[in-house]
Amino acid sequence: MGKHGKHLVWDWNGTLLDDIEAVIGATNAAFAELGLEPITLARYRELYTVPVPKFYERLMGRLPTDAEWVVMDDAFHRHYWQRAEDCGLTAGAAELLAARQASGFTQSLLSLAPHAELVPLVRRHGIEERFVRVDGRVGSSAEGKSAHMVRHLEALAALGGGVVVERVVVIGDAADDARAAAHVGARAVLYTGGSHSRASLEAAGVPVVDSLAEAVAVAEELV
């Protein structure tokens, strides 16, 4: 698919969408409802992990019960989507996406954000046409991205043109993006502007960068 078969799978939250402040605001608003202490950005990046219940385990010292998780998840998303409309794209993202499309390379978007919320937001930012496919989460928010990545690549293959997984690079802001890439045999580059600290990203064992332009340049070298 695309020139030389190279294909990028972009993450959304914290990668293409510059929403980390909205995430922290929503997290602390939800925490206030739940009687938990507020968290700083540095602490969030130190502790954050996917699946998200493991993040709450790090905060609480135990996994939330199923009932607690439903309340936590609902509270976070209610506060987050109130803030998401005001978030912009990460610096240079729109230009990078346009340039890659113009060069004949393909790219897609895979997010754990709910599909019904994701697609209209991507569309409002004017970048939907840059992707051959946009997939958000359908189903539980308690799982990581690996299973979603399998389904995403299967859907891409069904479009024709042949996605060769060895020529696929995932660009994201979380260690879970690297795990999902490894799960399907793809490569990954992680960006420091989102949910994780540089140290936690480096522990994933893949290249770590400080800008999306650098992420694309590194991805080109990988495949």
Coordinates of N, CA and C in Angstrom, one line a residue:
M1 N 0.8 -1.2 0.0 CA 0.0 0.0 0.0 C 0.9 1.2 0.0
G2 N 0.7 2.1 -0.9 CA 1.4 3.4 -1.0 C 2.8 3.2 -1.6
K3 N 3.5 4.2 -1.7 CA 4.9 4.2 -2.2 C 5.8 3.3 -1.4
H4 N 6.4 2.3 -2.1 CA 7.3 1.4 -1.4 C 6.7 0.6 -0.3
G5 N 5.4 0.6 -0.2 CA 4.7 -0.2 0.8 C 4.8 0.4 2.2
K6 N 5.4 1.6 2.4 CA 5.5 2.2 3.7 C 4.2 2.7 4.2
H7 N 3.9 2.5 5.4 CA 2.6 2.9 6.0 C 2.8 3.3 7.4
L8 N 2.3 4.5 7.8 CA 2.3 4.9 9.2 C 0.9 4.7 9.8
V9 N 0.9 4.2 11.0 CA -0.3 4.2 11.9 C -0.2 5.2 13.0
W10 N -0.9 6.2 12.9 CA -0.9 7.3 13.9 C -1.8 7.1 15.1
D11 N -1.3 7.4 16.3 CA -2.2 7.5 17.4 C -2.8 8.9 17.4
W12 N -3.9 9.1 18.2 CA -4.6 10.3 18.2 C -4.3 11.1 19.5
N13 N -4.9 10.7 20.6 CA -4.7 11.5 21.9 C -3.3 11.5 22.3
G14 N -2.8 12.8 22.5 CA -1.4 13.0 23.0 C -0.4 12.9 21.9
T15 N -0.8 12.5 20.7 CA 0.1 12.4 19.5 C -0.3 13.4 18.5
L16 N -1.3 13.2 17.7 CA -1.8 14.2 16.7 C -2.6 15.3 17.4
L17 N -3.4 14.9 18.4 CA -4.1 15.9 19.2 C -3.4 16.3 20.4
D18 N -3.1 17.6 20.6 CA -2.4 18.1 21.7 C -3.4 18.3 22.9
D19 N -3.7 17.2 23.6 CA -4.7 17.2 24.6 C -4.3 16.9 26.0
I20 N -3.0 16.9 26.3 CA -2.5 16.4 27.6 C -3.1 17.3 28.7
E21 N -3.2 18.6 28.5 CA -3.8 19.5 29.5 C -5.3 19.1 29.8
A22 N -6.0 18.8 28.7 CA -7.4 18.4 28.9 C -7.5 17.1 29.6
V23 N -6.5 16.2 29.4 CA -6.5 14.9 30.1 C -6.3 15.1 31.5
I24 N -5.3 15.9 31.9 CA -5.0 16.2 33.3 C -6.2 16.9 34.0
G25 N -6.8 17.8 33.3 CA -8.0 18.5 33.9 C -9.1 17.6 34.1
A26 N -9.4 16.7 33.1 CA -10.4 15.7 33.3 C -10.1 14.7 34.3
T27 N -8.9 14.3 34.4 CA -8.5 13.3 35.4 C -8.7 13.9 36.8
N28 N -8.3 15.1 37.0 CA -8.4 15.7 38.4 C -9.9 16.0 38.7
A29 N -10.7 16.4 37.7 CA -12.1 16.6 37.9 C -12.8 15.3 38.3
A30 N -12.4 14.2 37.6 CA -12.9 12.9 38.0 C -12.5 12.5 39.3
F31 N -11.2 12.7 39.6 CA -10.6 12.3 40.9 C -11.4 13.1 42.1
A32 N -11.7 14.3 41.9 CA -12.5 15.1 42.9 C -13.8 14.4 43.2
E33 N -14.5 13.9 42.1 CA -15.8 13.2 42.3 C -15.6 12.0 43.1
L34 N -14.4 11.3 42.9 CA -14.2 10.0 43.6 C -13.4 10.1 44.9
G35 N -13.1 11.3 45.3 CA -12.5 11.5 46.6 C -11.0 11.2 46.6
L36 N -10.4 11.3 45.4 CA -8.9 11.0 45.2 C -8.2 12.4 45.2
E37 N -7.0 12.4 45.6 CA -6.2 13.6 45.5 C -5.8 14.0 44.1
P38 N -5.7 15.3 43.7 CA -5.3 15.6 42.4 C -3.9 15.2 42.1
I39 N -3.6 15.1 40.8 CA -2.3 14.6 40.3 C -1.7 15.6 39.4
T40 N -0.4 15.8 39.5 CA 0.4 16.7 38.6 C 0.6 16.0 37.3
L41 N 1.0 16.8 36.3 CA 1.3 16.3 35.0 C 2.5 15.3 35.1
A42 N 3.6 15.7 35.9 CA 4.7 14.9 36.0 C 4.4 13.6 36.6
R43 N 3.6 13.6 37.7 CA 3.2 12.3 38.3 C 2.3 11.5 37.4
Y44 N 1.4 12.1 36.7 CA 0.6 11.4 35.7 C 1.5 10.6 34.7
R45 N 2.5 11.4 34.1 CA 3.3 10.7 33.1 C 4.2 9.6 33.7
E46 N 4.5 9.7 35.0 CA 5.3 8.7 35.7 C 4.5 7.4 35.9
L47 N 3.2 7.6 36.2 CA 2.3 6.4 36.6 C 1.5 5.9 35.5
Y48 N 1.2 6.7 34.4 CA 0.2 6.3 33.5 C 0.6 5.0 32.7
T49 N -0.4 4.1 32.6 CA -0.2 2.9 31.8 C -1.6 2.5 31.2
V50 N -1.5 1.6 30.3 CA -2.7 0.9 29.7 C -2.5 -0.6 29.8
P51 N -3.6 -1.3 30.2 CA -4.9 -0.9 30.4 C -5.1 0.1 31.5
V52 N -6.0 1.0 31.4 CA -6.2 2.1 32.4 C -6.5 1.7 33.8
P53 N -7.2 0.6 34.0 CA -7.4 0.1 35.4 C -6.0 -0.1 36.1
K54 N -5.0 -0.5 35.4 CA -3.7 -0.6 36.0 C -3.1 0.7 36.5
F55 N -3.5 1.8 35.8 CA -3.1 3.2 36.2 C -3.7 3.5 37.5
Y56 N -5.0 3.2 37.7 CA -5.7 3.4 38.9 C -5.1 2.5 40.0
E57 N -4.7 1.3 39.7 CA -4.0 0.5 40.7 C -2.8 1.1 41.2
R58 N -2.0 1.7 40.4 CA -0.8 2.4 40.8 C -1.1 3.6 41.7
L59 N -2.2 4.2 41.5 CA -2.6 5.4 42.3 C -3.2 4.9 43.6
M60 N -4.1 3.9 43.6 CA -4.8 3.5 44.7 C -4.2 2.4 45.6
G61 N -3.2 1.7 45.0 CA -2.6 0.6 45.7 C -3.4 -0.7 45.4
R62 N -4.4 -0.7 44.7 CA -5.2 -1.9 44.3 C -6.0 -1.6 43.1
L63 N -6.4 -2.7 42.4 CA -7.2 -2.5 41.2 C -8.6 -2.1 41.6
P64 N -9.2 -1.2 40.9 CA -10.6 -0.9 41.2 C -11.5 -2.1 41.0
T65 N -12.6 -2.1 41.7 CA -13.6 -3.1 41.4 C -14.3 -2.8 40.1
D66 N -15.0 -3.8 39.6 CA -15.7 -3.5 38.3 C -16.7 -2.3 38.5
A67 N -17.4 -2.3 39.6 CA -18.3 -1.1 39.8 C -17.6 0.2 39.9
E68 N -16.4 0.2 40.6 CA -15.6 1.4 40.7 C -15.1 1.8 39.4
W69 N -14.7 0.9 38.6 CA -14.1 1.2 37.3 C -15.2 1.9 36.4
V70 N -16.4 1.4 36.4 CA -17.5 2.0 35.6 C -17.7 3.5 36.0
V71 N -17.7 3.7 37.3 CA -17.8 5.1 37.8 C -16.6 6.0 37.4
M72 N -15.4 5.4 37.5 CA -14.2 6.2 37.2 C -14.1 6.5 35.7
D73 N -14.4 5.5 34.9 CA -14.4 5.6 33.4 C -15.4 6.7 33.0
D74 N -16.6 6.6 33.5 CA -17.6 7.5 33.1 C -17.3 8.9 33.5
A75 N -16.8 9.1 34.7 CA -16.4 10.4 35.2 C -15.3 11.1 34.4
F76 N -14.3 10.3 34.0 CA -13.2 10.8 33.2 C -13.7 11.3 31.9
H77 N -14.4 10.4 31.2 CA -14.8 10.7 29.8 C -15.8 11.9 29.8
R78 N -16.7 12.0 30.8 CA -17.6 13.1 30.8 C -16.9 14.4 30.9
H79 N -15.8 14.5 31.8 CA -15.0 15.7 31.9 C -14.1 15.9 30.7
Y80 N -13.6 14.8 30.2 CA -12.6 15.0 29.0 C -13.3 15.5 27.8
W81 N -14.5 15.0 27.4 CA -15.1 15.5 26.2 C -15.6 16.9 26.3
Q82 N -15.8 17.4 27.5 CA -16.1 18.8 27.7 C -15.0 19.7 27.3
R83 N -13.7 19.2 27.5 CA -12.5 19.9 27.2 C -11.9 19.6 25.8
A84 N -12.2 18.5 25.2 CA -11.6 18.1 24.0 C -11.9 19.0 22.8
E85 N -13.0 19.6 22.8 CA -13.4 20.5 21.7 C -12.4 21.7 21.6
D86 N -11.8 22.1 22.7 CA -10.9 23.2 22.7 C -9.5 22.9 22.4
C87 N -9.2 21.6 22.2 CA -7.8 21.1 22.0 C -7.5 21.3 20.5
G88 N -6.2 21.7 20.2 CA -5.7 21.8 18.8 C -4.9 20.6 18.5
L89 N -4.5 20.6 17.2 CA -3.5 19.6 16.8 C -2.1 19.9 17.3
T90 N -1.3 18.9 17.4 CA 0.1 19.1 17.8 C 0.8 19.9 16.8
A91 N 1.7 20.8 17.2 CA 2.4 21.7 16.3 C 3.0 20.9 15.1
G92 N 2.7 21.3 13.9 CA 3.2 20.7 12.7 C 2.5 19.5 12.2
A93 N 1.5 19.0 13.0 CA 0.8 17.7 12.6 C 0.1 17.8 11.3
A94 N -0.7 18.9 11.1 CA -1.5 19.0 9.8 C -0.5 19.1 8.6
E95 N 0.6 19.8 8.7 CA 1.5 19.9 7.6 C 2.2 18.6 7.3
L96 N 2.6 17.8 8.4 CA 3.2 16.5 8.2 C 2.3 15.6 7.5
L97 N 1.0 15.5 7.9 CA 0.0 14.6 7.3 C -0.2 15.0 5.9
A98 N -0.3 16.3 5.6 CA -0.5 16.7 4.2 C 0.6 16.3 3.3
A99 N 1.9 16.6 3.8 CA 3.1 16.3 3.0 C 3.2 14.8 2.7
R100 N 2.9 14.0 3.7 CA 3.0 12.6 3.5 C 2.0 12.1 2.5
Q101 N 0.8 12.6 2.6 CA -0.2 12.2 1.6 C 0.2 12.6 0.2
A102 N 0.7 13.8 0.1 CA 1.1 14.4 -1.2 C 2.3 13.6 -1.8
S103 N 3.1 13.0 -1.0 CA 4.3 12.2 -1.4 C 3.9 10.8 -1.9
G104 N 2.6 10.4 -1.7 CA 2.2 9.1 -2.2 C 2.3 8.0 -1.1
F105 N 2.7 8.4 0.1 CA 2.7 7.4 1.2 C 1.4 7.3 1.8
T106 N 1.0 6.2 2.4 CA -0.2 6.1 3.1 C -0.1 6.1 4.6
Q107 N -1.2 6.5 5.3 CA -1.2 6.6 6.7 C -2.6 6.3 7.2
S108 N -2.7 5.9 8.4 CA -4.1 5.6 9.0 C -4.0 6.1 10.4
L109 N -5.2 6.1 11.1 CA -5.3 6.6 12.4 C -6.0 5.5 13.3
L110 N -5.4 5.1 14.4 CA -5.9 4.1 15.3 C -5.9 4.7 16.7
S111 N -7.1 4.7 17.3 CA -7.1 5.4 18.7 C -8.0 4.5 19.6
L112 N -7.7 4.6 20.9 CA -8.6 4.0 21.9 C -9.7 5.0 22.3
A113 N -9.8 6.2 21.7 CA -10.9 7.0 21.9 C -12.1 6.4 21.2
P114 N -13.3 6.6 21.8 CA -14.5 6.0 21.2 C -14.7 6.4 19.8
H115 N -15.0 5.4 18.9 CA -15.1 5.7 17.5 C -16.1 6.8 17.2
A116 N -17.2 6.7 17.8 CA -18.3 7.7 17.6 C -17.9 9.1 17.9
E117 N -17.0 9.3 18.9 CA -16.5 10.6 19.3 C -15.3 11.0 18.4
L118 N -14.5 10.0 18.1 CA -13.3 10.3 17.4 C -13.5 10.9 16.0
V119 N -14.3 10.2 15.2 CA -14.4 10.6 13.8 C -14.9 12.0 13.6
P120 N -15.9 12.5 14.3 CA -16.3 13.9 14.1 C -15.3 14.9 14.5
L121 N -14.5 14.5 15.5 CA -13.4 15.4 16.0 C -12.3 15.5 14.9
V122 N -11.9 14.4 14.4 CA -10.9 14.3 13.3 C -11.4 15.1 12.1
R123 N -12.7 15.0 11.8 CA -13.2 15.7 10.7 C -13.2 17.2 10.9
R124 N -13.5 17.6 12.1 CA -13.6 19.1 12.4 C -12.2 19.7 12.3
H125 N -11.2 18.9 12.5 CA -9.8 19.4 12.4 C -9.3 19.4 10.9
G126 N -10.1 18.9 10.0 CA -9.9 19.0 8.6 C -8.8 18.0 8.1
I127 N -8.6 16.9 8.8 CA -7.5 16.0 8.4 C -8.0 14.6 8.1
E128 N -9.3 14.4 8.1 CA -9.9 13.0 7.8 C -9.4 12.5 6.5
E129 N -9.3 13.3 5.5 CA -8.9 12.9 4.2 C -7.5 12.5 4.0
R130 N -6.7 12.8 5.1 CA -5.3 12.4 5.0 C -5.1 10.9 5.3
F131 N -6.1 10.2 5.8 CA -5.9 8.8 6.2 C -6.7 7.9 5.3
V132 N -6.2 6.7 5.1 CA -6.9 5.7 4.3 C -7.9 5.0 5.2
R133 N -7.8 5.1 6.5 CA -8.7 4.6 7.4 C -8.6 5.2 8.8
V134 N -9.7 5.5 9.5 CA -9.7 6.0 10.8 C -10.5 5.0 11.7
D135 N -9.9 4.5 12.7 CA -10.5 3.6 13.6 C -10.4 4.0 15.1
G136 N -11.6 4.2 15.7 CA -11.6 4.4 17.2 C -12.0 3.2 17.9
R137 N -12.1 3.2 19.2 CA -12.4 2.1 20.0 C -13.9 1.8 19.9
V138 N -14.2 0.5 19.7 CA -15.6 0.0 19.8 C -15.6 -1.1 20.9
G139 N -16.3 -0.8 22.0 CA -16.3 -1.8 23.0 C -15.6 -1.3 24.3
S140 N -15.1 -2.2 25.1 CA -14.5 -1.8 26.4 C -13.3 -0.9 26.3
S141 N -13.3 0.0 27.3 CA -12.1 0.9 27.4 C -11.1 0.4 28.4
A142 N -11.3 -0.8 28.9 CA -10.4 -1.4 29.9 C -9.2 -2.2 29.3
E143 N -9.2 -2.3 27.9 CA -8.1 -3.1 27.3 C -7.2 -2.2 26.6
G144 N -6.0 -2.8 26.3 CA -5.0 -2.0 25.5 C -5.3 -2.0 24.0
K145 N -4.2 -1.6 23.3 CA -4.4 -1.4 21.9 C -4.0 -2.6 21.0
S146 N -3.4 -3.6 21.5 CA -2.9 -4.7 20.7 C -4.0 -5.4 19.9
A147 N -5.1 -5.7 20.5 CA -6.2 -6.4 19.7 C -6.8 -5.5 18.7
H148 N -6.9 -4.2 19.0 CA -7.4 -3.2 18.1 C -6.4 -3.1 16.9
M149 N -5.1 -3.2 17.1 CA -4.1 -3.1 16.1 C -4.3 -4.2 15.1
V150 N -4.5 -5.4 15.6 CA -4.8 -6.6 14.7 C -5.9 -6.3 13.8
R151 N -7.1 -5.8 14.4 CA -8.2 -5.6 13.6 C -8.0 -4.4 12.6
H152 N -7.3 -3.4 13.0 CA -7.0 -2.3 12.1 C -6.2 -2.7 10.9
L153 N -5.1 -3.5 11.1 CA -4.3 -4.0 10.0 C -5.1 -4.9 9.1
E154 N -6.0 -5.7 9.6 CA -6.8 -6.6 8.8 C -7.8 -5.8 7.9
A155 N -8.3 -4.7 8.5 CA -9.2 -3.8 7.8 C -8.4 -3.1 6.6
L156 N -7.2 -2.7 6.9 CA -6.3 -2.0 5.9 C -6.1 -3.0 4.8
A157 N -5.8 -4.3 5.1 CA -5.5 -5.3 4.1 C -6.7 -5.5 3.2
A158 N -7.9 -5.4 3.8 CA -9.1 -5.6 3.0 C -9.3 -4.5 2.0
L159 N -8.7 -3.3 2.2 CA -8.8 -2.2 1.3 C -8.1 -2.5 0.0
G160 N -7.2 -3.4 0.0 CA -6.4 -3.7 -1.2 C -5.1 -3.0 -1.2
G161 N -4.2 -3.4 -2.0 CA -2.9 -2.7 -2.1 C -1.8 -3.4 -1.2
G162 N -2.3 -4.2 -0.2 CA -1.4 -5.0 0.5 C -0.5 -4.2 1.5
V163 N -0.9 -4.2 2.8 CA -0.1 -3.7 3.8 C 0.9 -4.8 4.3
V164 N 2.2 -4.5 4.1 CA 3.2 -5.4 4.6 C 3.6 -5.0 6.0
V165 N 3.3 -5.8 7.0 CA 3.5 -5.4 8.3 C 4.9 -5.0 8.6
E166 N 5.9 -5.5 8.0 CA 7.3 -5.2 8.2 C 7.6 -3.7 7.7
R167 N 6.7 -3.2 6.9 CA 6.9 -1.8 6.5 C 5.9 -0.8 7.2
V168 N 5.3 -1.2 8.3 CA 4.4 -0.4 9.0 C 5.1 0.1 10.3
V169 N 5.0 1.4 10.5 CA 5.5 2.1 11.7 C 4.3 2.7 12.5
V170 N 4.2 2.4 13.8 CA 3.2 3.1 14.6 C 3.9 4.3 15.3
I171 N 3.2 5.4 15.3 CA 3.7 6.6 16.0 C 2.7 6.9 17.1
G172 N 3.1 6.9 18.3 CA 2.2 7.2 19.4 C 3.0 7.8 20.6
D173 N 2.2 8.0 21.7 CA 2.8 8.7 22.9 C 2.8 7.8 24.1
A174 N 2.5 6.5 23.9 CA 2.4 5.6 25.1 C 3.1 4.3 24.8
A175 N 3.6 3.7 25.9 CA 4.3 2.4 25.8 C 3.3 1.4 25.2
D176 N 2.0 1.5 25.4 CA 1.0 0.6 24.8 C 1.1 0.6 23.3
D177 N 1.4 1.8 22.7 CA 1.6 1.9 21.2 C 2.7 1.0 20.8
A178 N 3.8 0.9 21.5 CA 4.9 0.1 21.2 C 4.6 -1.4 21.3
R179 N 3.8 -1.7 22.4 CA 3.4 -3.1 22.6 C 2.5 -3.5 21.5
A180 N 1.6 -2.7 21.1 CA 0.6 -3.0 20.0 C 1.4 -3.3 18.7
A181 N 2.4 -2.4 18.4 CA 3.2 -2.6 17.2 C 3.9 -3.9 17.2
A182 N 4.6 -4.2 18.4 CA 5.3 -5.5 18.5 C 4.4 -6.7 18.4
H183 N 3.2 -6.5 18.9 CA 2.2 -7.6 18.8 C 1.9 -8.1 17.4
V184 N 1.9 -7.1 16.4 CA 1.6 -7.5 15.1 C 2.9 -7.6 14.2
G185 N 4.1 -7.3 14.8 CA 5.3 -7.4 14.0 C 5.7 -6.1 13.3
A186 N 5.1 -5.0 13.7 CA 5.4 -3.7 13.2 C 6.5 -3.0 14.0
R187 N 6.9 -1.8 13.5 CA 7.9 -1.0 14.3 C 7.1 0.1 15.0
A188 N 7.8 0.8 15.9 CA 7.2 1.9 16.6 C 8.1 3.1 16.9
V189 N 7.6 4.3 16.9 CA 8.3 5.5 17.4 C 7.4 6.2 18.4
L190 N 8.0 6.5 19.5 CA 7.2 7.1 20.6 C 7.6 8.6 20.8
Y191 N 6.5 9.4 21.0 CA 6.6 10.9 21.1 C 6.4 11.3 22.5
T192 N 7.2 12.2 23.0 CA 7.3 12.6 24.4 C 6.2 13.7 24.8
G193 N 5.4 14.1 23.9 CA 4.5 15.2 24.2 C 3.2 14.8 24.8
G194 N 3.0 13.5 25.1 CA 1.7 13.0 25.6 C 1.7 12.5 27.0
S195 N 1.3 11.2 27.1 CA 0.9 10.7 28.4 C 2.1 10.1 29.3
H196 N 3.2 9.9 28.7 CA 4.3 9.2 29.4 C 5.5 10.2 29.5
S197 N 6.3 9.9 30.6 CA 7.6 10.5 30.7 C 8.6 9.9 29.7
R198 N 9.7 10.6 29.4 CA 10.7 10.1 28.5 C 11.2 8.8 29.0
A199 N 11.5 8.7 30.3 CA 12.1 7.5 30.9 C 11.2 6.3 30.7
S200 N 9.9 6.5 30.9 CA 9.0 5.4 30.8 C 8.8 4.9 29.3
L201 N 8.9 5.9 28.4 CA 8.9 5.6 27.0 C 10.1 4.8 26.6
E202 N 11.3 5.3 27.1 CA 12.6 4.6 26.7 C 12.6 3.2 27.2
A203 N 11.9 2.9 28.3 CA 11.8 1.5 28.8 C 11.2 0.6 27.8
A204 N 10.4 1.1 26.8 CA 9.7 0.3 25.8 C 10.7 -0.3 24.8
G205 N 11.9 0.3 24.7 CA 12.9 -0.2 23.8 C 12.8 0.1 22.4
V206 N 12.1 1.2 22.1 CA 11.9 1.7 20.7 C 12.4 3.2 20.7
P207 N 12.6 3.7 19.5 CA 13.1 5.1 19.4 C 12.1 6.1 20.1
V208 N 12.6 7.1 20.8 CA 11.8 8.1 21.5 C 12.2 9.5 20.9
V209 N 11.2 10.3 20.6 CA 11.5 11.6 19.9 C 10.7 12.7 20.6
D210 N 11.1 13.9 20.4 CA 10.5 15.1 21.0 C 9.6 15.9 20.1
S211 N 9.4 15.5 18.8 CA 8.6 16.2 17.9 C 8.0 15.2 16.9
L212 N 6.9 15.5 16.3 CA 6.3 14.6 15.3 C 7.1 14.6 14.0
A213 N 7.8 15.8 13.7 CA 8.6 15.8 12.5 C 9.8 14.8 12.7
E214 N 10.3 14.7 13.9 CA 11.4 13.8 14.1 C 10.9 12.3 14.1
A215 N 9.6 12.2 14.6 CA 9.0 10.8 14.6 C 8.9 10.3 13.1
V216 N 8.4 11.2 12.2 CA 8.3 10.7 10.8 C 9.7 10.4 10.2
A217 N 10.7 11.3 10.5 CA 12.0 11.1 10.0 C 12.6 9.7 10.5
V218 N 12.4 9.4 11.7 CA 12.9 8.2 12.3 C 12.1 7.0 11.7
A219 N 10.8 7.2 11.5 CA 10.0 6.1 10.9 C 10.5 5.7 9.5
E220 N 10.9 6.8 8.8 CA 11.4 6.5 7.4 C 12.7 5.7 7.5
E221 N 13.5 5.9 8.5 CA 14.8 5.2 8.6 C 14.5 3.7 9.0
L222 N 13.4 3.5 9.8 CA 13.2 2.2 10.3 C 12.7 1.2 9.2
V223 N 12.0 1.7 8.2 CA 11.4 0.8 7.2 C 11.9 1.2 5.8

